[in-house]
Amino acid sequence: PGGTRIVYERAFLMNLKNSPLARTPPNNVPLSLLRANGGGSPTGASAKPLSTLSLKSHQQKPARNSPPKYDEHQEQFDMDL
């Protein structure tokens, strides 16, 4: 009557942030669509190649050895009985 309710596990949702789709900006976005150049024309002085933008962002972040691991069997909510 009320439709189908979709329930996601906590571990699944936490691992979604590590997926390639969650990374911004994607590698295949044209420069004219990137907000880094201020939305101006792609031939303007502020336009930079995408490889330069992604290299700078990767150099500033500390490297992570592995993504955090979550216990799938951990209780999602605390229940008072």
mmCIF file of C-alpha atoms in Angstrom:
data_model
loop_
_atom_site.group_PDB
_atom_site.id
_atom_site.type_symbol
_atom_site.label_atom_id
_atom_site.label_comp_id
_atom_site.label_asym_id
_atom_site.label_seq_id
_atom_site.Cartn_x
_atom_site.Cartn_y
_atom_site.Cartn_z
ATOM 1 C CA PRO A 1 0.000 0.000 0.000
ATOM 2 C CA GLY A 2 2.754 2.489 0.876
ATOM 3 C CA GLY A 3 5.239 1.365 -1.738
ATOM 4 C CA THR A 4 8.496 -0.524 -1.411
ATOM 5 C CA ARG A 5 10.868 0.482 1.332
ATOM 6 C CA ILE A 6 14.539 0.096 0.509
ATOM 7 C CA VAL A 7 16.847 -0.504 3.469
ATOM 8 C CA TYR A 8 20.606 -0.139 3.041
ATOM 9 C CA GLU A 9 23.245 -1.591 5.348
ATOM 10 C CA ARG A 10 25.544 0.847 7.130
ATOM 11 C CA ALA A 11 28.716 -0.756 5.743
ATOM 12 C CA PHE A 12 27.405 -0.454 2.184
ATOM 13 C CA LEU A 13 26.643 3.245 2.599
ATOM 14 C CA MET A 14 29.997 3.957 4.259
ATOM 15 C CA ASN A 15 31.861 2.228 1.415
ATOM 16 C CA LEU A 16 30.054 4.296 -1.220
ATOM 17 C CA LYS A 17 32.213 7.297 -0.363
ATOM 18 C CA ASN A 18 35.271 5.351 -1.580
ATOM 19 C CA SER A 19 33.775 4.565 -4.989
ATOM 20 C CA PRO A 20 35.224 6.208 -8.118
ATOM 21 C CA LEU A 21 31.885 7.927 -8.764
ATOM 22 C CA ALA A 22 32.131 9.805 -5.466
ATOM 23 C CA ARG A 23 35.428 11.475 -6.417
ATOM 24 C CA THR A 24 35.227 15.054 -7.648
ATOM 25 C CA PRO A 25 35.921 16.323 -10.192
ATOM 26 C CA PRO A 26 35.682 13.326 -12.519
ATOM 27 C CA ASN A 27 38.567 12.895 -14.946
ATOM 28 C CA ASN A 28 36.463 13.223 -18.097
ATOM 29 C CA VAL A 29 34.735 16.575 -17.415
ATOM 30 C CA PRO A 30 35.496 19.311 -19.975
ATOM 31 C CA LEU A 31 37.290 22.387 -18.648
ATOM 32 C CA SER A 32 34.365 24.596 -19.581
ATOM 33 C CA LEU A 33 32.212 22.799 -17.000
ATOM 34 C CA LEU A 34 34.680 22.915 -14.109
ATOM 35 C CA ARG A 35 34.040 25.483 -11.382
ATOM 36 C CA ALA A 36 37.776 25.857 -10.744
ATOM 37 C CA ASN A 37 38.118 28.326 -13.600
ATOM 38 C CA GLY A 38 35.336 30.549 -12.270
ATOM 39 C CA GLY A 39 32.835 29.567 -14.944
ATOM 40 C CA GLY A 40 34.542 31.827 -17.482
ATOM 41 C CA SER A 41 35.496 30.957 -20.981
ATOM 42 C CA PRO A 42 37.706 27.883 -21.383
ATOM 43 C CA THR A 43 40.208 29.938 -23.385
ATOM 44 C CA GLY A 44 40.593 32.580 -20.673
ATOM 45 C CA ALA A 45 43.767 33.183 -18.682
ATOM 46 C CA SER A 46 42.419 31.321 -15.650
ATOM 47 C CA ALA A 47 41.775 28.076 -17.566
ATOM 48 C CA LYS A 48 44.193 25.305 -16.628
ATOM 49 C CA PRO A 49 44.594 21.841 -18.103
ATOM 50 C CA LEU A 50 42.650 19.171 -16.234
ATOM 51 C CA SER A 51 45.822 17.155 -15.632
ATOM 52 C CA THR A 52 47.365 20.158 -13.833
ATOM 53 C CA LEU A 53 44.299 20.604 -11.626
ATOM 54 C CA SER A 54 44.118 16.961 -10.630
ATOM 55 C CA LEU A 55 47.878 16.723 -9.996
ATOM 56 C CA LYS A 56 47.832 19.688 -7.626
ATOM 57 C CA SER A 57 44.888 18.332 -5.673
ATOM 58 C CA HIS A 58 46.572 14.940 -5.302
ATOM 59 C CA GLN A 59 49.853 16.463 -4.134
ATOM 60 C CA GLN A 60 48.219 18.418 -1.305
ATOM 61 C CA LYS A 61 46.366 15.463 0.216
ATOM 62 C CA PRO A 62 48.233 12.983 2.411
ATOM 63 C CA ALA A 63 48.306 9.486 0.988
ATOM 64 C CA ARG A 64 46.112 6.880 2.592
ATOM 65 C CA ASN A 65 47.269 3.305 2.803
ATOM 66 C CA SER A 66 43.787 1.776 2.899
ATOM 67 C CA PRO A 67 40.214 2.932 3.368
ATOM 68 C CA PRO A 68 38.743 2.595 6.859
ATOM 69 C CA LYS A 69 37.117 -0.747 7.479
ATOM 70 C CA TYR A 70 33.694 -1.125 9.020
ATOM 71 C CA ASP A 71 32.235 -4.144 10.743
ATOM 72 C CA GLU A 72 29.157 -5.262 8.799
ATOM 73 C CA HIS A 73 27.764 -7.037 11.859
ATOM 74 C CA GLN A 74 27.931 -3.957 14.073
ATOM 75 C CA GLU A 75 24.560 -2.881 15.405
ATOM 76 C CA GLN A 76 23.126 -0.045 13.371
ATOM 77 C CA PHE A 77 21.104 1.441 16.224
ATOM 78 C CA ASP A 78 21.216 1.134 20.009
ATOM 79 C CA MET A 79 17.983 -0.279 21.362
ATOM 80 C CA ASP A 80 16.666 0.236 24.861
ATOM 81 C CA LEU A 81 14.720 -2.791 26.021
#
